[in-house]
Amino acid sequence: ALGIHRHTVRRAIESLAAKGLLEIRRGRGTFVAPRPIAYRVGGRSRFTDNILAAGLTPSTKVLRARTEPASDDQAANLALGPGAQVVALELLRMGDGVPILIATHYMPAELFPDFAERFATIQSITKTFASYGVVGYRRGVTRLDARQPTSQEAAELGQSRAAPVLVWESVNVAPDGRPINYDCSVFAAS
């Protein structure tokens, strides 16, 4: 026994929950609330920089890598012609080992044929582009939306299907203006 009355403990927990420091989940218990990450969105913002700025250690797990025919949407966003191939690289991006987002990057296979293999060694999208001589690329377009996650996304992000995800689509362009990367990311709810 701690010598503290349970009503005092209950009020303290409710006070911490009201401040956003604890989450009370009926039937499950009380948990430390995840702290939000200030994620800067700009022409040159990068996942690793944002996660480091939040005081977390970034890490990445390659979920899937493949070369495939570009869908109409991928071809349009990357300014590719009919029959073009893309390298698709699907990543689970984490901070301190906690899933933050699933990113699927599409690159023109003609320009970056072994992007997935290089990324597996380099572990950085920016540095992998640099290995091809593409330095200083920037975000040309960013689109945001929200939806319910698929079963697979919820499982990989470690969250409930009932919790919505933030969907981020962006097109990154080389310094000469040509599209080099179409990114479709799904951010965890918390």
mmCIF file of N, CA, C and O in Angstrom, residues 60-157:
data_model
loop_
_atom_site.group_PDB
_atom_site.id
_atom_site.type_symbol
_atom_site.label_atom_id
_atom_site.label_comp_id
_atom_site.label_asym_id
_atom_site.label_seq_id
_atom_site.Cartn_x
_atom_site.Cartn_y
_atom_site.Cartn_z
ATOM 1 N N THR A 60 14.008 2.234 -40.497
ATOM 2 C CA THR A 60 13.213 1.851 -41.653
ATOM 3 C C THR A 60 13.290 0.355 -41.866
ATOM 4 O O THR A 60 14.346 -0.247 -41.727
ATOM 5 N N LYS A 61 12.159 -0.228 -42.216
ATOM 6 C CA LYS A 61 12.097 -1.634 -42.597
ATOM 7 C C LYS A 61 11.517 -1.695 -44.002
ATOM 8 O O LYS A 61 10.469 -1.107 -44.272
ATOM 9 N N VAL A 62 12.212 -2.368 -44.905
ATOM 10 C CA VAL A 62 11.683 -2.553 -46.261
ATOM 11 C C VAL A 62 10.603 -3.630 -46.190
ATOM 12 O O VAL A 62 10.870 -4.760 -45.788
ATOM 13 N N LEU A 63 9.380 -3.256 -46.541
ATOM 14 C CA LEU A 63 8.264 -4.206 -46.540
ATOM 15 C C LEU A 63 8.192 -4.974 -47.856
ATOM 16 O O LEU A 63 8.018 -6.183 -47.875
ATOM 17 N N ARG A 64 8.316 -4.252 -48.966
ATOM 18 C CA ARG A 64 8.236 -4.848 -50.283
ATOM 19 C C ARG A 64 9.016 -3.990 -51.279
ATOM 20 O O ARG A 64 9.028 -2.777 -51.156
ATOM 21 N N ALA A 65 9.604 -4.641 -52.273
ATOM 22 C CA ALA A 65 10.297 -3.933 -53.359
ATOM 23 C C ALA A 65 10.037 -4.713 -54.640
ATOM 24 O O ALA A 65 10.098 -5.948 -54.645
ATOM 25 N N ARG A 66 9.713 -3.983 -55.706
ATOM 26 C CA ARG A 66 9.399 -4.648 -56.964
ATOM 27 C C ARG A 66 9.531 -3.648 -58.123
ATOM 28 O O ARG A 66 9.486 -2.444 -57.919
ATOM 29 N N THR A 67 9.646 -4.183 -59.312
ATOM 30 C CA THR A 67 9.554 -3.391 -60.540
ATOM 31 C C THR A 67 8.291 -3.866 -61.235
ATOM 32 O O THR A 67 8.057 -5.072 -61.345
ATOM 33 N N GLU A 68 7.469 -2.899 -61.676
ATOM 34 C CA GLU A 68 6.165 -3.236 -62.244
ATOM 35 C C GLU A 68 5.766 -2.184 -63.266
ATOM 36 O O GLU A 68 6.317 -1.080 -63.279
ATOM 37 N N PRO A 69 4.779 -2.514 -64.102
ATOM 38 C CA PRO A 69 4.261 -1.495 -65.026
ATOM 39 C C PRO A 69 3.608 -0.362 -64.229
ATOM 40 O O PRO A 69 2.919 -0.605 -63.235
ATOM 41 N N ALA A 70 3.835 0.857 -64.646
ATOM 42 C CA ALA A 70 3.242 2.015 -63.967
ATOM 43 C C ALA A 70 1.732 2.014 -64.159
ATOM 44 O O ALA A 70 1.240 1.781 -65.268
ATOM 45 N N SER A 71 1.006 2.276 -63.066
ATOM 46 C CA SER A 71 -0.438 2.470 -63.177
ATOM 47 C C SER A 71 -0.670 3.816 -63.863
ATOM 48 O O SER A 71 0.259 4.622 -64.014
ATOM 49 N N ASP A 72 -1.900 4.078 -64.262
ATOM 50 C CA ASP A 72 -2.214 5.365 -64.891
ATOM 51 C C ASP A 72 -1.864 6.518 -63.952
ATOM 52 O O ASP A 72 -1.305 7.532 -64.388
ATOM 53 N N ASP A 73 -2.180 6.368 -62.662
ATOM 54 C CA ASP A 73 -1.909 7.412 -61.671
ATOM 55 C C ASP A 73 -0.403 7.637 -61.505
ATOM 56 O O ASP A 73 0.073 8.767 -61.484
ATOM 57 N N GLN A 74 0.347 6.550 -61.408
ATOM 58 C CA GLN A 74 1.804 6.662 -61.274
ATOM 59 C C GLN A 74 2.413 7.301 -62.517
ATOM 60 O O GLN A 74 3.261 8.195 -62.411
ATOM 61 N N ALA A 75 1.980 6.855 -63.676
ATOM 62 C CA ALA A 75 2.501 7.406 -64.933
ATOM 63 C C ALA A 75 2.206 8.904 -65.041
ATOM 64 O O ALA A 75 3.070 9.694 -65.432
ATOM 65 N N ALA A 76 0.986 9.305 -64.669
ATOM 66 C CA ALA A 76 0.629 10.724 -64.735
ATOM 67 C C ALA A 76 1.482 11.552 -63.776
ATOM 68 O O ALA A 76 1.972 12.628 -64.150
ATOM 69 N N ASN A 77 1.673 11.075 -62.554
ATOM 70 C CA ASN A 77 2.449 11.832 -61.568
ATOM 71 C C ASN A 77 3.939 11.869 -61.883
ATOM 72 O O ASN A 77 4.625 12.807 -61.484
ATOM 73 N N LEU A 78 4.431 10.859 -62.604
ATOM 74 C CA LEU A 78 5.860 10.817 -62.949
ATOM 75 C C LEU A 78 6.127 11.217 -64.397
ATOM 76 O O LEU A 78 7.268 11.142 -64.856
ATOM 77 N N ALA A 79 5.080 11.663 -65.111
ATOM 78 C CA ALA A 79 5.201 12.076 -66.516
ATOM 79 C C ALA A 79 5.830 10.972 -67.365
ATOM 80 O O ALA A 79 6.749 11.204 -68.149
ATOM 81 N N LEU A 80 5.307 9.748 -67.200
ATOM 82 C CA LEU A 80 5.823 8.593 -67.935
ATOM 83 C C LEU A 80 4.894 8.251 -69.095
ATOM 84 O O LEU A 80 3.678 8.438 -69.008
ATOM 85 N N GLY A 81 5.476 7.674 -70.123
ATOM 86 C CA GLY A 81 4.700 7.260 -71.280
ATOM 87 C C GLY A 81 4.088 5.881 -71.085
ATOM 88 O O GLY A 81 4.362 5.189 -70.102
ATOM 89 N N PRO A 82 3.273 5.463 -72.052
ATOM 90 C CA PRO A 82 2.625 4.152 -71.981
ATOM 91 C C PRO A 82 3.660 3.024 -71.894
ATOM 92 O O PRO A 82 4.698 3.075 -72.547
ATOM 93 N N GLY A 83 3.382 2.034 -71.060
ATOM 94 C CA GLY A 83 4.266 0.877 -70.931
ATOM 95 C C GLY A 83 5.480 1.079 -70.048
ATOM 96 O O GLY A 83 6.298 0.166 -69.908
ATOM 97 N N ALA A 84 5.616 2.258 -69.471
ATOM 98 C CA ALA A 84 6.778 2.529 -68.614
ATOM 99 C C ALA A 84 6.722 1.681 -67.339
ATOM 100 O O ALA A 84 5.654 1.343 -66.847
ATOM 101 N N GLN A 85 7.888 1.368 -66.850
ATOM 102 C CA GLN A 85 8.027 0.596 -65.615
ATOM 103 C C GLN A 85 8.423 1.531 -64.476
ATOM 104 O O GLN A 85 9.087 2.556 -64.697
ATOM 105 N N VAL A 86 7.987 1.162 -63.255
ATOM 106 C CA VAL A 86 8.400 1.891 -62.057
ATOM 107 C C VAL A 86 9.028 0.911 -61.072
ATOM 108 O O VAL A 86 8.691 -0.267 -61.043
ATOM 109 N N VAL A 87 9.957 1.426 -60.297
ATOM 110 C CA VAL A 87 10.468 0.705 -59.136
ATOM 111 C C VAL A 87 9.576 1.126 -57.980
ATOM 112 O O VAL A 87 9.420 2.322 -57.722
ATOM 113 N N ALA A 88 8.959 0.159 -57.306
ATOM 114 C CA ALA A 88 8.103 0.440 -56.156
ATOM 115 C C ALA A 88 8.821 -0.040 -54.908
ATOM 116 O O ALA A 88 9.244 -1.196 -54.829
ATOM 117 N N LEU A 89 8.965 0.854 -53.948
ATOM 118 C CA LEU A 89 9.663 0.554 -52.700
ATOM 119 C C LEU A 89 8.744 0.911 -51.551
ATOM 120 O O LEU A 89 8.434 2.084 -51.341
ATOM 121 N N GLU A 90 8.278 -0.094 -50.827
ATOM 122 C CA GLU A 90 7.344 0.117 -49.725
ATOM 123 C C GLU A 90 8.096 -0.026 -48.411
ATOM 124 O O GLU A 90 8.724 -1.061 -48.145
ATOM 125 N N LEU A 91 8.020 1.028 -47.587
ATOM 126 C CA LEU A 91 8.816 1.107 -46.362
ATOM 127 C C LEU A 91 7.947 1.333 -45.142
ATOM 128 O O LEU A 91 6.984 2.099 -45.190
ATOM 129 N N LEU A 92 8.312 0.716 -44.036
ATOM 130 C CA LEU A 92 7.729 1.035 -42.734
ATOM 131 C C LEU A 92 8.726 1.947 -42.049
ATOM 132 O O LEU A 92 9.864 1.554 -41.778
ATOM 133 N N ARG A 93 8.327 3.202 -41.815
ATOM 134 C CA ARG A 93 9.215 4.193 -41.201
ATOM 135 C C ARG A 93 8.834 4.333 -39.734
ATOM 136 O O ARG A 93 7.654 4.446 -39.392
ATOM 137 N N MET A 94 9.840 4.316 -38.861
ATOM 138 C CA MET A 94 9.602 4.297 -37.424
ATOM 139 C C MET A 94 10.423 5.354 -36.696
ATOM 140 O O MET A 94 11.446 5.817 -37.191
ATOM 141 N N GLY A 95 9.956 5.692 -35.487
ATOM 142 C CA GLY A 95 10.684 6.549 -34.563
ATOM 143 C C GLY A 95 10.790 5.811 -33.243
ATOM 144 O O GLY A 95 9.775 5.394 -32.681
ATOM 145 N N ASP A 96 12.001 5.576 -32.774
ATOM 146 C CA ASP A 96 12.234 4.770 -31.565
ATOM 147 C C ASP A 96 11.552 3.411 -31.665
ATOM 148 O O ASP A 96 11.025 2.886 -30.684
ATOM 149 N N GLY A 97 11.529 2.846 -32.859
ATOM 150 C CA GLY A 97 10.950 1.525 -33.066
ATOM 151 C C GLY A 97 9.440 1.483 -33.164
ATOM 152 O O GLY A 97 8.860 0.418 -33.351
ATOM 153 N N VAL A 98 8.777 2.631 -33.046
ATOM 154 C CA VAL A 98 7.314 2.694 -33.109
ATOM 155 C C VAL A 98 6.906 3.102 -34.533
ATOM 156 O O VAL A 98 7.377 4.112 -35.050
ATOM 157 N N PRO A 99 6.035 2.319 -35.186
ATOM 158 C CA PRO A 99 5.613 2.662 -36.547
ATOM 159 C C PRO A 99 4.966 4.044 -36.623
ATOM 160 O O PRO A 99 4.098 4.380 -35.819
ATOM 161 N N ILE A 100 5.418 4.844 -37.577
ATOM 162 C CA ILE A 100 4.873 6.178 -37.809
ATOM 163 C C ILE A 100 4.144 6.229 -39.145
ATOM 164 O O ILE A 100 3.073 6.805 -39.247
ATOM 165 N N LEU A 101 4.719 5.601 -40.161
ATOM 166 C CA LEU A 101 4.089 5.641 -41.468
ATOM 167 C C LEU A 101 4.554 4.502 -42.347
ATOM 168 O O LEU A 101 5.603 3.905 -42.107
ATOM 169 N N ILE A 102 3.733 4.217 -43.332
ATOM 170 C CA ILE A 102 4.109 3.318 -44.421
ATOM 171 C C ILE A 102 4.246 4.213 -45.643
ATOM 172 O O ILE A 102 3.308 4.923 -45.999
ATOM 173 N N ALA A 103 5.412 4.190 -46.257
ATOM 174 C CA ALA A 103 5.650 5.004 -47.456
ATOM 175 C C ALA A 103 5.875 4.087 -48.642
ATOM 176 O O ALA A 103 6.686 3.159 -48.557
ATOM 177 N N THR A 104 5.160 4.343 -49.721
ATOM 178 C CA THR A 104 5.414 3.628 -50.967
ATOM 179 C C THR A 104 5.932 4.640 -51.970
ATOM 180 O O THR A 104 5.230 5.586 -52.324
ATOM 181 N N HIS A 105 7.188 4.437 -52.362
ATOM 182 C CA HIS A 105 7.856 5.333 -53.307
ATOM 183 C C HIS A 105 7.878 4.666 -54.677
ATOM 184 O O HIS A 105 8.226 3.493 -54.799
ATOM 185 N N TYR A 106 7.524 5.446 -55.704
ATOM 186 C CA TYR A 106 7.574 4.975 -57.085
ATOM 187 C C TYR A 106 8.569 5.844 -57.840
ATOM 188 O O TYR A 106 8.480 7.078 -57.802
ATOM 189 N N MET A 107 9.535 5.202 -58.494
ATOM 190 C CA MET A 107 10.539 5.901 -59.281
ATOM 191 C C MET A 107 10.551 5.342 -60.696
ATOM 192 O O MET A 107 10.328 4.137 -60.880
ATOM 193 N N PRO A 108 10.830 6.170 -61.704
ATOM 194 C CA PRO A 108 10.929 5.654 -63.067
ATOM 195 C C PRO A 108 12.056 4.615 -63.149
ATOM 196 O O PRO A 108 13.217 4.920 -62.846
ATOM 197 N N ALA A 109 11.721 3.382 -63.541
ATOM 198 C CA ALA A 109 12.718 2.311 -63.597
ATOM 199 C C ALA A 109 13.808 2.598 -64.631
ATOM 200 O O ALA A 109 14.954 2.179 -64.456
ATOM 201 N N GLU A 110 13.464 3.343 -65.670
ATOM 202 C CA GLU A 110 14.458 3.680 -66.696
ATOM 203 C C GLU A 110 15.592 4.529 -66.104
ATOM 204 O O GLU A 110 16.752 4.367 -66.467
ATOM 205 N N LEU A 111 15.248 5.422 -65.171
ATOM 206 C CA LEU A 111 16.258 6.293 -64.557
ATOM 207 C C LEU A 111 16.927 5.670 -63.325
ATOM 208 O O LEU A 111 18.087 5.951 -63.045
ATOM 209 N N PHE A 112 16.165 4.845 -62.598
ATOM 210 C CA PHE A 112 16.651 4.305 -61.323
ATOM 211 C C PHE A 112 16.401 2.794 -61.250
ATOM 212 O O PHE A 112 15.666 2.309 -60.384
ATOM 213 N N PRO A 113 17.033 2.015 -62.155
ATOM 214 C CA PRO A 113 16.694 0.592 -62.268
ATOM 215 C C PRO A 113 16.972 -0.247 -61.022
ATOM 216 O O PRO A 113 16.242 -1.197 -60.754
ATOM 217 N N ASP A 114 17.984 0.101 -60.270
ATOM 218 C CA ASP A 114 18.328 -0.697 -59.082
ATOM 219 C C ASP A 114 18.159 0.120 -57.790
ATOM 220 O O ASP A 114 18.887 -0.079 -56.821
ATOM 221 N N PHE A 115 17.172 1.004 -57.790
ATOM 222 C CA PHE A 115 16.948 1.879 -56.632
ATOM 223 C C PHE A 115 16.729 1.069 -55.353
ATOM 224 O O PHE A 115 17.304 1.383 -54.306
ATOM 225 N N ALA A 116 15.921 0.031 -55.412
ATOM 226 C CA ALA A 116 15.608 -0.766 -54.214
ATOM 227 C C ALA A 116 16.868 -1.414 -53.651
ATOM 228 O O ALA A 116 17.073 -1.421 -52.424
ATOM 229 N N GLU A 117 17.715 -1.942 -54.522
ATOM 230 C CA GLU A 117 18.957 -2.577 -54.068
ATOM 231 C C GLU A 117 19.894 -1.552 -53.438
ATOM 232 O O GLU A 117 20.498 -1.806 -52.382
ATOM 233 N N ARG A 118 20.022 -0.389 -54.062
ATOM 234 C CA ARG A 118 20.868 0.664 -53.476
ATOM 235 C C ARG A 118 20.319 1.127 -52.134
ATOM 236 O O ARG A 118 21.063 1.328 -51.185
ATOM 237 N N PHE A 119 18.977 1.315 -52.064
ATOM 238 C CA PHE A 119 18.367 1.758 -50.807
ATOM 239 C C PHE A 119 18.629 0.747 -49.693
ATOM 240 O O PHE A 119 18.873 1.135 -48.542
ATOM 241 N N ALA A 120 18.583 -0.538 -50.002
ATOM 242 C CA ALA A 120 18.804 -1.568 -48.982
ATOM 243 C C ALA A 120 20.157 -1.397 -48.304
ATOM 244 O O ALA A 120 20.298 -1.668 -47.103
ATOM 245 N N THR A 121 21.136 -0.890 -49.037
ATOM 246 C CA THR A 121 22.469 -0.648 -48.474
ATOM 247 C C THR A 121 22.575 0.737 -47.842
ATOM 248 O O THR A 121 23.090 0.893 -46.738
ATOM 249 N N ILE A 122 22.041 1.751 -48.515
ATOM 250 C CA ILE A 122 22.204 3.150 -48.088
ATOM 251 C C ILE A 122 21.228 3.540 -46.979
ATOM 252 O O ILE A 122 21.561 4.336 -46.106
ATOM 253 N N GLN A 123 19.980 3.033 -47.026
ATOM 254 C CA GLN A 123 18.941 3.286 -46.015
ATOM 255 C C GLN A 123 18.471 4.737 -45.928
ATOM 256 O O GLN A 123 18.055 5.209 -44.881
ATOM 257 N N SER A 124 18.543 5.461 -47.040
ATOM 258 C CA SER A 124 18.064 6.839 -47.102
ATOM 259 C C SER A 124 17.608 7.126 -48.525
ATOM 260 O O SER A 124 18.372 6.880 -49.470
ATOM 261 N N ILE A 125 16.381 7.623 -48.664
ATOM 262 C CA ILE A 125 15.874 7.977 -49.992
ATOM 263 C C ILE A 125 16.742 9.079 -50.597
ATOM 264 O O ILE A 125 17.186 8.989 -51.743
ATOM 265 N N THR A 126 17.003 10.131 -49.815
ATOM 266 C CA THR A 126 17.798 11.268 -50.300
ATOM 267 C C THR A 126 19.194 10.829 -50.736
ATOM 268 O O THR A 126 19.677 11.212 -51.814
ATOM 269 N N LYS A 127 19.852 10.010 -49.928
ATOM 270 C CA LYS A 127 21.212 9.558 -50.267
ATOM 271 C C LYS A 127 21.200 8.564 -51.422
ATOM 272 O O LYS A 127 22.162 8.505 -52.193
ATOM 273 N N THR A 128 20.123 7.797 -51.556
ATOM 274 C CA THR A 128 20.039 6.886 -52.702
ATOM 275 C C THR A 128 19.896 7.692 -53.986
ATOM 276 O O THR A 128 20.557 7.394 -54.985
ATOM 277 N N PHE A 129 19.065 8.738 -53.987
ATOM 278 C CA PHE A 129 19.002 9.612 -55.166
ATOM 279 C C PHE A 129 20.361 10.237 -55.446
ATOM 280 O O PHE A 129 20.783 10.337 -56.596
ATOM 281 N N ALA A 130 21.083 10.650 -54.399
ATOM 282 C CA ALA A 130 22.409 11.244 -54.574
ATOM 283 C C ALA A 130 23.369 10.256 -55.236
ATOM 284 O O ALA A 130 24.238 10.659 -56.010
ATOM 285 N N SER A 131 23.194 8.959 -54.961
ATOM 286 C CA SER A 131 24.075 7.958 -55.577
ATOM 287 C C SER A 131 23.876 7.894 -57.100
ATOM 288 O O SER A 131 24.729 7.368 -57.816
ATOM 289 N N TYR A 132 22.773 8.432 -57.591
ATOM 290 C CA TYR A 132 22.515 8.552 -59.028
ATOM 291 C C TYR A 132 22.890 9.942 -59.546
ATOM 292 O O TYR A 132 22.642 10.266 -60.693
ATOM 293 N N GLY A 133 23.405 10.802 -58.681
ATOM 294 C CA GLY A 133 23.759 12.158 -59.080
ATOM 295 C C GLY A 133 22.623 13.157 -58.944
ATOM 296 O O GLY A 133 22.749 14.302 -59.389
ATOM 297 N N VAL A 134 21.504 12.750 -58.336
ATOM 298 C CA VAL A 134 20.362 13.653 -58.143
ATOM 299 C C VAL A 134 20.473 14.240 -56.732
ATOM 300 O O VAL A 134 20.191 13.562 -55.745
ATOM 301 N N VAL A 135 20.900 15.484 -56.668
ATOM 302 C CA VAL A 135 21.093 16.171 -55.388
ATOM 303 C C VAL A 135 20.224 17.428 -55.395
ATOM 304 O O VAL A 135 20.136 18.114 -56.401
ATOM 305 N N GLY A 136 19.587 17.697 -54.273
ATOM 306 C CA GLY A 136 18.791 18.915 -54.159
ATOM 307 C C GLY A 136 17.399 18.799 -54.749
ATOM 308 O O GLY A 136 16.806 19.812 -55.142
ATOM 309 N N TYR A 137 16.869 17.570 -54.811
ATOM 310 C CA TYR A 137 15.489 17.457 -55.289
ATOM 311 C C TYR A 137 14.550 18.108 -54.280
ATOM 312 O O TYR A 137 14.897 18.295 -53.117
ATOM 313 N N ARG A 138 13.364 18.469 -54.735
ATOM 314 C CA ARG A 138 12.395 19.139 -53.864
ATOM 315 C C ARG A 138 10.998 18.601 -54.124
ATOM 316 O O ARG A 138 10.750 17.971 -55.157
ATOM 317 N N ARG A 139 10.125 18.868 -53.197
ATOM 318 C CA ARG A 139 8.735 18.436 -53.335
ATOM 319 C C ARG A 139 8.026 19.420 -54.251
ATOM 320 O O ARG A 139 7.992 20.619 -54.001
ATOM 321 N N GLY A 140 7.435 18.899 -55.315
ATOM 322 C CA GLY A 140 6.702 19.743 -56.245
ATOM 323 C C GLY A 140 5.234 19.851 -55.895
ATOM 324 O O GLY A 140 4.623 20.900 -56.068
ATOM 325 N N VAL A 141 4.659 18.755 -55.409
ATOM 326 C CA VAL A 141 3.236 18.693 -55.095
ATOM 327 C C VAL A 141 3.056 17.877 -53.826
ATOM 328 O O VAL A 141 3.736 16.866 -53.640
ATOM 329 N N THR A 142 2.145 18.314 -52.961
ATOM 330 C CA THR A 142 1.751 17.529 -51.788
ATOM 331 C C THR A 142 0.239 17.563 -51.679
ATOM 332 O O THR A 142 -0.358 18.631 -51.770
ATOM 333 N N ARG A 143 -0.363 16.387 -51.519
ATOM 334 C CA ARG A 143 -1.814 16.271 -51.326
ATOM 335 C C ARG A 143 -2.058 15.472 -50.053
ATOM 336 O O ARG A 143 -1.405 14.450 -49.827
ATOM 337 N N LEU A 144 -3.004 15.937 -49.211
ATOM 338 C CA LEU A 144 -3.330 15.265 -47.954
ATOM 339 C C LEU A 144 -4.787 14.844 -47.938
ATOM 340 O O LEU A 144 -5.650 15.532 -48.486
ATOM 341 N N ASP A 145 -5.053 13.719 -47.296
ATOM 342 C CA ASP A 145 -6.407 13.210 -47.156
ATOM 343 C C ASP A 145 -6.433 12.337 -45.901
ATOM 344 O O ASP A 145 -5.396 12.101 -45.284
ATOM 345 N N ALA A 146 -7.599 11.862 -45.530
ATOM 346 C CA ALA A 146 -7.740 10.939 -44.403
ATOM 347 C C ALA A 146 -8.726 9.855 -44.803
ATOM 348 O O ALA A 146 -9.637 10.091 -45.605
ATOM 349 N N ARG A 147 -8.518 8.655 -44.252
ATOM 350 C CA ARG A 147 -9.410 7.533 -44.519
ATOM 351 C C ARG A 147 -9.155 6.462 -43.465
ATOM 352 O O ARG A 147 -8.249 6.579 -42.656
ATOM 353 N N GLN A 148 -9.968 5.403 -43.526
ATOM 354 C CA GLN A 148 -9.746 4.255 -42.654
ATOM 355 C C GLN A 148 -8.624 3.419 -43.262
ATOM 356 O O GLN A 148 -8.533 3.302 -44.492
ATOM 357 N N PRO A 149 -7.772 2.819 -42.455
ATOM 358 C CA PRO A 149 -6.698 1.983 -43.005
ATOM 359 C C PRO A 149 -7.230 0.642 -43.502
ATOM 360 O O PRO A 149 -8.276 0.173 -43.048
ATOM 361 N N THR A 150 -6.513 0.052 -44.431
ATOM 362 C CA THR A 150 -6.815 -1.325 -44.817
ATOM 363 C C THR A 150 -6.395 -2.227 -43.654
ATOM 364 O O THR A 150 -5.669 -1.797 -42.750
ATOM 365 N N SER A 151 -6.811 -3.465 -43.696
ATOM 366 C CA SER A 151 -6.411 -4.414 -42.646
ATOM 367 C C SER A 151 -4.898 -4.548 -42.591
ATOM 368 O O SER A 151 -4.307 -4.584 -41.513
ATOM 369 N N GLN A 152 -4.272 -4.617 -43.756
ATOM 370 C CA GLN A 152 -2.811 -4.758 -43.818
ATOM 371 C C GLN A 152 -2.121 -3.516 -43.252
ATOM 372 O O GLN A 152 -1.167 -3.626 -42.485
ATOM 373 N N GLU A 153 -2.586 -2.330 -43.623
ATOM 374 C CA GLU A 153 -1.987 -1.092 -43.091
ATOM 375 C C GLU A 153 -2.134 -1.026 -41.579
ATOM 376 O O GLU A 153 -1.173 -0.687 -40.869
ATOM 377 N N ALA A 154 -3.325 -1.338 -41.070
ATOM 378 C CA ALA A 154 -3.549 -1.296 -39.619
ATOM 379 C C ALA A 154 -2.600 -2.251 -38.903
ATOM 380 O O ALA A 154 -2.003 -1.892 -37.881
ATOM 381 N N ALA A 155 -2.427 -3.447 -39.446
ATOM 382 C CA ALA A 155 -1.533 -4.426 -38.822
ATOM 383 C C ALA A 155 -0.085 -3.933 -38.843
ATOM 384 O O ALA A 155 0.616 -4.025 -37.830
ATOM 385 N N GLU A 156 0.369 -3.402 -39.976
ATOM 386 C CA GLU A 156 1.758 -2.944 -40.086
ATOM 387 C C GLU A 156 2.021 -1.710 -39.235
ATOM 388 O O GLU A 156 3.122 -1.524 -38.721
ATOM 389 N N LEU A 157 0.998 -0.859 -39.055
ATOM 390 C CA LEU A 157 1.151 0.337 -38.217
ATOM 391 C C LEU A 157 0.854 0.053 -36.749
ATOM 392 O O LEU A 157 1.070 0.919 -35.902
#
